[in-house]
Amino acid sequence: MRPSRDHRISFGVQLALVVLWLAYGLFLIMTEPGNSTNDRHFIHYVFLILALGYLVFILAQNTSVFGRQSYLEITPAYVVEKRGHFKKKIAVHLQDVTEINLTPAQARFSMRDGSRCQVSLKLISTRKGQRVAKEKILEVAEKHGIPVTENSGTSRR
């Protein structure tokens, strides 16, 4: 559910909508007369199942109920970022990289074709892990002869 290109509905609002849909579906099923001869109750069950499916989807996307699904992988040939169950992997092949710009929050890669790609270092929760990831990026950059610039801004929120 995305009402516009740059504003997403927050997890809390999505959860509230699903709870409302579940309550509405249960209300429709419970208030259906027992001696009714129509098949409207079938649609109510379909609505309830779809609401439950959406609940599982938003829980899988926004929580670690089904395990942690975001990661940053650094190998000698490529850097891979995966942000969740239903998101694409971002793979940066280091043989196509001309320059790397490291900031405290992300690594930006300039590619041979002129495009830019960035991966978030915030996927790693500890400062030590972020430092190790930066060291690995510097190591593979040195191996491939890629120039690296570091912008170590000290701004804190």
Short mmCIF file of N, CA and C in Angstrom, two decimals:
data_model
loop_
_atom_site.label_atom_id
_atom_site.label_comp_id
_atom_site.label_asym_id
_atom_site.label_seq_id
_atom_site.Cartn_x
_atom_site.Cartn_y
_atom_site.Cartn_z
N MET A 1 0.84 -1.17 0.00
CA MET A 1 0.00 0.00 0.00
C MET A 1 0.88 1.24 0.00
N ARG A 2 0.87 1.95 -1.09
CA ARG A 2 1.67 3.17 -1.18
C ARG A 2 0.81 4.26 -1.78
N PRO A 3 0.40 5.23 -0.99
CA PRO A 3 -0.45 6.28 -1.52
C PRO A 3 0.25 7.23 -2.48
N SER A 4 1.55 7.35 -2.38
CA SER A 4 2.30 8.16 -3.33
C SER A 4 3.68 7.55 -3.47
N ARG A 5 4.48 8.10 -4.33
CA ARG A 5 5.78 7.51 -4.61
C ARG A 5 6.76 7.61 -3.45
N ASP A 6 6.65 8.63 -2.63
CA ASP A 6 7.67 8.81 -1.61
C ASP A 6 7.13 8.76 -0.17
N HIS A 7 5.87 8.45 0.01
CA HIS A 7 5.31 8.35 1.36
C HIS A 7 4.68 6.98 1.54
N ARG A 8 5.25 6.20 2.44
CA ARG A 8 4.70 4.89 2.72
C ARG A 8 3.81 4.95 3.94
N ILE A 9 2.88 4.03 4.01
CA ILE A 9 2.05 3.93 5.21
C ILE A 9 2.87 3.22 6.27
N SER A 10 2.89 3.76 7.46
CA SER A 10 3.73 3.20 8.52
C SER A 10 3.21 1.84 8.96
N PHE A 11 4.10 1.10 9.62
CA PHE A 11 3.76 -0.24 10.10
C PHE A 11 2.58 -0.19 11.06
N GLY A 12 2.56 0.79 11.95
CA GLY A 12 1.46 0.90 12.91
C GLY A 12 0.12 1.12 12.23
N VAL A 13 0.10 1.95 11.20
CA VAL A 13 -1.15 2.20 10.47
C VAL A 13 -1.58 0.95 9.71
N GLN A 14 -0.63 0.26 9.08
CA GLN A 14 -0.96 -0.99 8.39
C GLN A 14 -1.52 -2.02 9.36
N LEU A 15 -0.90 -2.13 10.53
CA LEU A 15 -1.37 -3.08 11.54
C LEU A 15 -2.78 -2.71 12.02
N ALA A 16 -3.02 -1.43 12.22
CA ALA A 16 -4.36 -0.98 12.65
C ALA A 16 -5.40 -1.29 11.58
N LEU A 17 -5.05 -1.09 10.30
CA LEU A 17 -5.98 -1.41 9.22
C LEU A 17 -6.31 -2.90 9.20
N VAL A 18 -5.30 -3.74 9.36
CA VAL A 18 -5.53 -5.18 9.34
C VAL A 18 -6.39 -5.61 10.52
N VAL A 19 -6.14 -5.05 11.69
CA VAL A 19 -6.97 -5.39 12.85
C VAL A 19 -8.41 -4.96 12.60
N LEU A 20 -8.60 -3.80 12.00
CA LEU A 20 -9.94 -3.34 11.66
C LEU A 20 -10.60 -4.29 10.65
N TRP A 21 -9.85 -4.70 9.63
CA TRP A 21 -10.39 -5.63 8.63
C TRP A 21 -10.76 -6.97 9.26
N LEU A 22 -9.89 -7.47 10.15
CA LEU A 22 -10.18 -8.74 10.83
C LEU A 22 -11.43 -8.62 11.70
N ALA A 23 -11.54 -7.54 12.44
CA ALA A 23 -12.72 -7.33 13.29
C ALA A 23 -13.98 -7.22 12.43
N TYR A 24 -13.88 -6.50 11.32
CA TYR A 24 -15.03 -6.34 10.43
C TYR A 24 -15.44 -7.68 9.82
N GLY A 25 -14.45 -8.46 9.37
CA GLY A 25 -14.75 -9.78 8.80
C GLY A 25 -15.38 -10.71 9.81
N LEU A 26 -14.86 -10.73 11.03
CA LEU A 26 -15.45 -11.56 12.09
C LEU A 26 -16.86 -11.08 12.44
N PHE A 27 -17.05 -9.77 12.47
CA PHE A 27 -18.38 -9.22 12.74
C PHE A 27 -19.38 -9.66 11.67
N LEU A 28 -18.97 -9.61 10.41
CA LEU A 28 -19.87 -10.02 9.33
C LEU A 28 -20.21 -11.51 9.43
N ILE A 29 -19.23 -12.32 9.80
CA ILE A 29 -19.48 -13.76 9.92
C ILE A 29 -20.39 -14.05 11.11
N MET A 30 -20.15 -13.39 12.23
CA MET A 30 -20.92 -13.66 13.45
C MET A 30 -22.36 -13.14 13.36
N THR A 31 -22.58 -12.08 12.62
CA THR A 31 -23.93 -11.51 12.54
C THR A 31 -24.75 -12.06 11.39
N GLU A 32 -24.19 -12.95 10.60
CA GLU A 32 -24.94 -13.56 9.50
C GLU A 32 -26.02 -14.47 10.10
N PRO A 33 -27.26 -14.29 9.70
CA PRO A 33 -28.33 -15.14 10.25
C PRO A 33 -28.06 -16.61 9.93
N GLY A 34 -28.34 -17.47 10.88
CA GLY A 34 -28.07 -18.89 10.71
C GLY A 34 -28.96 -19.55 9.68
N ASN A 35 -30.13 -19.00 9.44
CA ASN A 35 -31.06 -19.62 8.49
C ASN A 35 -31.03 -18.91 7.13
N SER A 36 -29.97 -18.15 6.86
CA SER A 36 -29.94 -17.42 5.58
C SER A 36 -29.68 -18.41 4.44
N THR A 37 -30.26 -18.13 3.31
CA THR A 37 -30.14 -19.04 2.17
C THR A 37 -29.17 -18.54 1.12
N ASN A 38 -28.55 -17.39 1.34
CA ASN A 38 -27.61 -16.87 0.34
C ASN A 38 -26.18 -17.28 0.69
N ASP A 39 -25.29 -17.03 -0.23
CA ASP A 39 -23.89 -17.43 -0.04
C ASP A 39 -22.99 -16.24 0.26
N ARG A 40 -23.53 -15.21 0.88
CA ARG A 40 -22.70 -14.05 1.22
C ARG A 40 -21.62 -14.40 2.22
N HIS A 41 -21.89 -15.38 3.09
CA HIS A 41 -20.90 -15.73 4.10
C HIS A 41 -19.60 -16.23 3.46
N PHE A 42 -19.67 -16.80 2.26
CA PHE A 42 -18.46 -17.24 1.56
C PHE A 42 -17.54 -16.04 1.28
N ILE A 43 -18.10 -14.94 0.86
CA ILE A 43 -17.32 -13.73 0.60
C ILE A 43 -16.71 -13.21 1.89
N HIS A 44 -17.42 -13.33 2.99
CA HIS A 44 -16.89 -12.89 4.28
C HIS A 44 -15.67 -13.73 4.67
N TYR A 45 -15.73 -15.04 4.43
CA TYR A 45 -14.59 -15.90 4.73
C TYR A 45 -13.40 -15.57 3.83
N VAL A 46 -13.66 -15.28 2.57
CA VAL A 46 -12.58 -14.89 1.65
C VAL A 46 -11.94 -13.59 2.13
N PHE A 47 -12.76 -12.63 2.53
CA PHE A 47 -12.25 -11.35 3.04
C PHE A 47 -11.38 -11.58 4.28
N LEU A 48 -11.83 -12.45 5.18
CA LEU A 48 -11.08 -12.74 6.40
C LEU A 48 -9.75 -13.42 6.08
N ILE A 49 -9.74 -14.34 5.14
CA ILE A 49 -8.50 -15.02 4.75
C ILE A 49 -7.53 -14.04 4.10
N LEU A 50 -8.02 -13.15 3.26
CA LEU A 50 -7.15 -12.14 2.65
C LEU A 50 -6.57 -11.19 3.69
N ALA A 51 -7.37 -10.82 4.69
CA ALA A 51 -6.87 -9.96 5.76
C ALA A 51 -5.79 -10.67 6.56
N LEU A 52 -5.99 -11.96 6.84
CA LEU A 52 -4.96 -12.74 7.55
C LEU A 52 -3.68 -12.84 6.71
N GLY A 53 -3.84 -13.03 5.40
CA GLY A 53 -2.68 -13.08 4.51
C GLY A 53 -1.91 -11.77 4.52
N TYR A 54 -2.62 -10.66 4.50
CA TYR A 54 -1.95 -9.36 4.55
C TYR A 54 -1.27 -9.14 5.90
N LEU A 55 -1.88 -9.64 6.98
CA LEU A 55 -1.25 -9.55 8.30
C LEU A 55 0.08 -10.30 8.31
N VAL A 56 0.10 -11.50 7.75
CA VAL A 56 1.35 -12.27 7.67
C VAL A 56 2.38 -11.52 6.82
N PHE A 57 1.93 -10.92 5.72
CA PHE A 57 2.84 -10.17 4.84
C PHE A 57 3.48 -9.01 5.58
N ILE A 58 2.69 -8.19 6.27
CA ILE A 58 3.29 -7.02 6.93
C ILE A 58 4.14 -7.43 8.13
N LEU A 59 3.78 -8.53 8.80
CA LEU A 59 4.63 -9.01 9.89
C LEU A 59 5.96 -9.52 9.36
N ALA A 60 5.93 -10.23 8.24
CA ALA A 60 7.17 -10.73 7.65
C ALA A 60 8.04 -9.59 7.14
N GLN A 61 7.42 -8.55 6.62
CA GLN A 61 8.16 -7.44 6.04
C GLN A 61 8.75 -6.51 7.09
N ASN A 62 8.06 -6.33 8.21
CA ASN A 62 8.44 -5.28 9.15
C ASN A 62 8.97 -5.76 10.49
N THR A 63 8.90 -7.03 10.76
CA THR A 63 9.38 -7.54 12.05
C THR A 63 10.32 -8.72 11.82
N SER A 64 10.94 -9.18 12.87
CA SER A 64 11.82 -10.34 12.76
C SER A 64 11.12 -11.60 13.26
N VAL A 65 9.79 -11.66 13.13
CA VAL A 65 9.03 -12.83 13.56
C VAL A 65 9.51 -14.07 12.81
N PHE A 66 9.81 -13.94 11.54
CA PHE A 66 10.22 -15.06 10.71
C PHE A 66 11.73 -15.08 10.52
N GLY A 67 12.48 -14.46 11.39
CA GLY A 67 13.93 -14.41 11.29
C GLY A 67 14.37 -13.13 10.62
N ARG A 68 15.64 -12.83 10.78
CA ARG A 68 16.18 -11.60 10.20
C ARG A 68 16.46 -11.84 8.72
N GLN A 69 15.94 -10.99 7.88
CA GLN A 69 16.05 -11.20 6.45
C GLN A 69 16.84 -10.11 5.74
N SER A 70 17.42 -9.18 6.46
CA SER A 70 18.24 -8.13 5.87
C SER A 70 19.70 -8.44 6.14
N TYR A 71 20.52 -8.28 5.12
CA TYR A 71 21.94 -8.54 5.34
C TYR A 71 22.78 -7.78 4.33
N LEU A 72 24.06 -7.68 4.66
CA LEU A 72 25.08 -7.08 3.79
C LEU A 72 26.19 -8.11 3.66
N GLU A 73 26.49 -8.51 2.44
CA GLU A 73 27.49 -9.54 2.19
C GLU A 73 28.62 -8.92 1.36
N ILE A 74 29.85 -9.09 1.83
CA ILE A 74 31.01 -8.54 1.13
C ILE A 74 31.94 -9.71 0.79
N THR A 75 32.15 -9.94 -0.49
CA THR A 75 33.04 -11.00 -0.95
C THR A 75 34.12 -10.38 -1.83
N PRO A 76 35.14 -11.14 -2.21
CA PRO A 76 36.18 -10.57 -3.07
C PRO A 76 35.69 -10.12 -4.45
N ALA A 77 34.54 -10.62 -4.91
CA ALA A 77 34.07 -10.28 -6.25
C ALA A 77 32.90 -9.31 -6.27
N TYR A 78 32.12 -9.26 -5.21
CA TYR A 78 30.92 -8.42 -5.22
C TYR A 78 30.49 -8.04 -3.81
N VAL A 79 29.59 -7.05 -3.74
CA VAL A 79 28.95 -6.63 -2.49
C VAL A 79 27.45 -6.78 -2.71
N VAL A 80 26.77 -7.45 -1.78
CA VAL A 80 25.34 -7.70 -1.92
C VAL A 80 24.61 -7.12 -0.71
N GLU A 81 23.52 -6.40 -1.00
CA GLU A 81 22.65 -5.88 0.06
C GLU A 81 21.24 -6.44 -0.18
N LYS A 82 20.65 -7.01 0.87
CA LYS A 82 19.27 -7.50 0.82
C LYS A 82 18.54 -6.88 1.99
N ARG A 83 17.42 -6.21 1.73
CA ARG A 83 16.73 -5.45 2.77
C ARG A 83 15.51 -6.14 3.36
N GLY A 84 15.09 -7.28 2.86
CA GLY A 84 13.93 -7.95 3.44
C GLY A 84 13.42 -9.07 2.57
N HIS A 85 12.36 -9.75 3.04
CA HIS A 85 11.80 -10.90 2.34
C HIS A 85 11.44 -10.59 0.89
N PHE A 86 10.71 -9.52 0.69
CA PHE A 86 10.10 -9.27 -0.61
C PHE A 86 10.81 -8.18 -1.39
N LYS A 87 12.04 -7.90 -1.04
CA LYS A 87 12.82 -6.87 -1.73
C LYS A 87 13.92 -7.55 -2.55
N LYS A 88 14.30 -6.89 -3.64
CA LYS A 88 15.35 -7.43 -4.49
C LYS A 88 16.71 -7.26 -3.83
N LYS A 89 17.62 -8.15 -4.20
CA LYS A 89 19.01 -7.99 -3.79
C LYS A 89 19.65 -6.93 -4.66
N ILE A 90 20.54 -6.16 -4.06
CA ILE A 90 21.35 -5.21 -4.82
C ILE A 90 22.75 -5.79 -4.85
N ALA A 91 23.19 -6.20 -6.02
CA ALA A 91 24.52 -6.79 -6.17
C ALA A 91 25.41 -5.82 -6.91
N VAL A 92 26.56 -5.51 -6.32
CA VAL A 92 27.53 -4.61 -6.94
C VAL A 92 28.74 -5.45 -7.31
N HIS A 93 28.96 -5.62 -8.61
CA HIS A 93 30.12 -6.38 -9.08
C HIS A 93 31.33 -5.45 -9.06
N LEU A 94 32.32 -5.81 -8.28
CA LEU A 94 33.46 -4.91 -8.06
C LEU A 94 34.30 -4.70 -9.31
N GLN A 95 34.22 -5.59 -10.29
CA GLN A 95 34.97 -5.38 -11.53
C GLN A 95 34.41 -4.22 -12.35
N ASP A 96 33.16 -3.82 -12.07
CA ASP A 96 32.53 -2.71 -12.79
C ASP A 96 32.61 -1.39 -12.03
N VAL A 97 33.25 -1.39 -10.86
CA VAL A 97 33.30 -0.20 -10.01
C VAL A 97 34.53 0.63 -10.34
N THR A 98 34.35 1.96 -10.46
CA THR A 98 35.48 2.85 -10.72
C THR A 98 35.90 3.63 -9.48
N GLU A 99 34.97 3.83 -8.53
CA GLU A 99 35.29 4.58 -7.32
C GLU A 99 34.32 4.19 -6.21
N ILE A 100 34.82 4.21 -4.96
CA ILE A 100 33.99 3.94 -3.80
C ILE A 100 34.07 5.14 -2.87
N ASN A 101 32.91 5.61 -2.41
CA ASN A 101 32.84 6.69 -1.44
C ASN A 101 32.20 6.14 -0.17
N LEU A 102 32.96 6.11 0.92
CA LEU A 102 32.46 5.57 2.19
C LEU A 102 32.03 6.71 3.11
N THR A 103 30.82 6.62 3.61
CA THR A 103 30.34 7.53 4.64
C THR A 103 30.00 6.68 5.86
N PRO A 104 29.74 7.29 7.01
CA PRO A 104 29.39 6.47 8.18
C PRO A 104 28.13 5.62 7.99
N ALA A 105 27.22 6.05 7.13
CA ALA A 105 25.95 5.34 6.98
C ALA A 105 25.87 4.45 5.74
N GLN A 106 26.68 4.73 4.72
CA GLN A 106 26.54 3.96 3.48
C GLN A 106 27.83 3.95 2.68
N ALA A 107 27.86 3.05 1.71
CA ALA A 107 28.96 2.97 0.75
C ALA A 107 28.37 3.24 -0.63
N ARG A 108 28.94 4.22 -1.33
CA ARG A 108 28.46 4.59 -2.66
C ARG A 108 29.47 4.10 -3.69
N PHE A 109 28.97 3.43 -4.71
CA PHE A 109 29.82 2.86 -5.74
C PHE A 109 29.54 3.57 -7.06
N SER A 110 30.58 4.11 -7.70
CA SER A 110 30.45 4.69 -9.04
C SER A 110 30.82 3.59 -10.03
N MET A 111 29.94 3.35 -10.98
CA MET A 111 30.12 2.25 -11.93
C MET A 111 30.73 2.75 -13.23
N ARG A 112 31.26 1.83 -14.02
CA ARG A 112 31.88 2.17 -15.31
C ARG A 112 30.90 2.81 -16.28
N ASP A 113 29.64 2.40 -16.22
CA ASP A 113 28.64 2.95 -17.15
C ASP A 113 28.09 4.31 -16.72
N GLY A 114 28.65 4.87 -15.64
CA GLY A 114 28.24 6.19 -15.18
C GLY A 114 27.16 6.16 -14.11
N SER A 115 26.58 5.02 -13.86
CA SER A 115 25.55 4.94 -12.83
C SER A 115 26.18 4.86 -11.44
N ARG A 116 25.36 5.08 -10.45
CA ARG A 116 25.82 4.99 -9.06
C ARG A 116 24.93 4.00 -8.32
N CYS A 117 25.54 3.30 -7.40
CA CYS A 117 24.83 2.33 -6.58
C CYS A 117 25.25 2.54 -5.14
N GLN A 118 24.34 2.39 -4.22
CA GLN A 118 24.71 2.58 -2.82
C GLN A 118 24.13 1.46 -1.98
N VAL A 119 24.88 1.07 -0.95
CA VAL A 119 24.42 0.07 0.01
C VAL A 119 24.50 0.69 1.40
N SER A 120 23.56 0.32 2.23
CA SER A 120 23.48 0.89 3.57
C SER A 120 24.32 0.09 4.54
N LEU A 121 25.18 0.78 5.27
CA LEU A 121 25.95 0.12 6.32
C LEU A 121 25.16 0.05 7.62
N LYS A 122 23.99 0.67 7.65
CA LYS A 122 23.14 0.64 8.84
C LYS A 122 22.45 -0.72 9.02
N LEU A 123 22.55 -1.60 8.02
CA LEU A 123 22.02 -2.94 8.18
C LEU A 123 22.77 -3.71 9.26
N ILE A 124 24.02 -3.29 9.49
CA ILE A 124 24.84 -3.90 10.53
C ILE A 124 24.59 -3.11 11.81
N SER A 125 24.16 -3.79 12.85
CA SER A 125 23.66 -3.08 14.03
C SER A 125 24.75 -2.55 14.96
N THR A 126 25.91 -3.20 15.01
CA THR A 126 26.94 -2.76 15.96
C THR A 126 27.99 -1.90 15.27
N ARG A 127 28.60 -1.03 16.03
CA ARG A 127 29.67 -0.18 15.47
C ARG A 127 30.87 -1.03 15.06
N LYS A 128 31.16 -2.05 15.86
CA LYS A 128 32.27 -2.94 15.54
C LYS A 128 32.01 -3.65 14.20
N GLY A 129 30.78 -4.12 14.00
CA GLY A 129 30.42 -4.77 12.75
C GLY A 129 30.52 -3.82 11.57
N GLN A 130 30.11 -2.56 11.76
CA GLN A 130 30.22 -1.57 10.69
C GLN A 130 31.68 -1.29 10.37
N ARG A 131 32.51 -1.24 11.41
CA ARG A 131 33.95 -1.02 11.19
C ARG A 131 34.56 -2.19 10.42
N VAL A 132 34.18 -3.41 10.78
CA VAL A 132 34.68 -4.60 10.08
C VAL A 132 34.23 -4.58 8.62
N ALA A 133 32.98 -4.18 8.37
CA ALA A 133 32.47 -4.11 6.99
C ALA A 133 33.25 -3.08 6.18
N LYS A 134 33.53 -1.91 6.79
CA LYS A 134 34.32 -0.90 6.08
C LYS A 134 35.72 -1.42 5.78
N GLU A 135 36.32 -2.13 6.74
CA GLU A 135 37.65 -2.69 6.51
C GLU A 135 37.63 -3.70 5.37
N LYS A 136 36.59 -4.52 5.30
CA LYS A 136 36.48 -5.49 4.21
C LYS A 136 36.31 -4.78 2.87
N ILE A 137 35.51 -3.71 2.85
CA ILE A 137 35.34 -2.94 1.60
C ILE A 137 36.67 -2.34 1.18
N LEU A 138 37.42 -1.77 2.14
CA LEU A 138 38.74 -1.21 1.82
C LEU A 138 39.68 -2.29 1.31
N GLU A 139 39.60 -3.48 1.89
CA GLU A 139 40.47 -4.59 1.48
C GLU A 139 40.17 -5.03 0.04
N VAL A 140 38.89 -5.21 -0.29
CA VAL A 140 38.57 -5.64 -1.66
C VAL A 140 38.80 -4.50 -2.65
N ALA A 141 38.66 -3.25 -2.22
CA ALA A 141 38.95 -2.13 -3.11
C ALA A 141 40.44 -2.09 -3.43
N GLU A 142 41.27 -2.35 -2.43
CA GLU A 142 42.71 -2.38 -2.67
C GLU A 142 43.07 -3.53 -3.61
N LYS A 143 42.42 -4.66 -3.43
CA LYS A 143 42.68 -5.83 -4.28
C LYS A 143 42.34 -5.54 -5.74
N HIS A 144 41.24 -4.81 -5.98
CA HIS A 144 40.81 -4.49 -7.34
C HIS A 144 41.39 -3.17 -7.85
N GLY A 145 42.13 -2.45 -7.02
CA GLY A 145 42.71 -1.17 -7.43
C GLY A 145 41.67 -0.08 -7.60
N ILE A 146 40.68 -0.06 -6.75
CA ILE A 146 39.60 0.92 -6.82
C ILE A 146 39.91 2.05 -5.84
N PRO A 147 39.91 3.31 -6.30
CA PRO A 147 40.14 4.42 -5.36
C PRO A 147 38.97 4.58 -4.39
N VAL A 148 39.31 4.83 -3.13
CA VAL A 148 38.30 4.97 -2.07
C VAL A 148 38.44 6.32 -1.41
N THR A 149 37.33 7.03 -1.26
CA THR A 149 37.32 8.27 -0.47
C THR A 149 36.42 8.04 0.73
N GLU A 150 36.87 8.53 1.88
CA GLU A 150 36.09 8.36 3.10
C GLU A 150 35.62 9.72 3.59
N ASN A 151 34.34 9.86 3.78
CA ASN A 151 33.75 11.06 4.38
C ASN A 151 33.29 10.66 5.76
N SER A 152 34.08 10.99 6.75
CA SER A 152 33.74 10.58 8.12
C SER A 152 33.11 11.74 8.86
N GLY A 153 31.87 12.05 8.51
CA GLY A 153 31.13 13.11 9.21
C GLY A 153 30.82 12.68 10.62
N THR A 154 30.93 13.61 11.55
CA THR A 154 30.69 13.27 12.95
C THR A 154 29.35 13.79 13.43
N SER A 155 28.43 14.04 12.52
CA SER A 155 27.13 14.54 12.95
C SER A 155 26.34 13.41 13.60
N ARG A 156 25.71 13.72 14.72
CA ARG A 156 24.91 12.73 15.43
C ARG A 156 23.50 13.25 15.58
N ARG A 157 22.57 12.32 15.63
CA ARG A 157 21.16 12.70 15.83
C ARG A 157 20.84 12.73 17.28
#
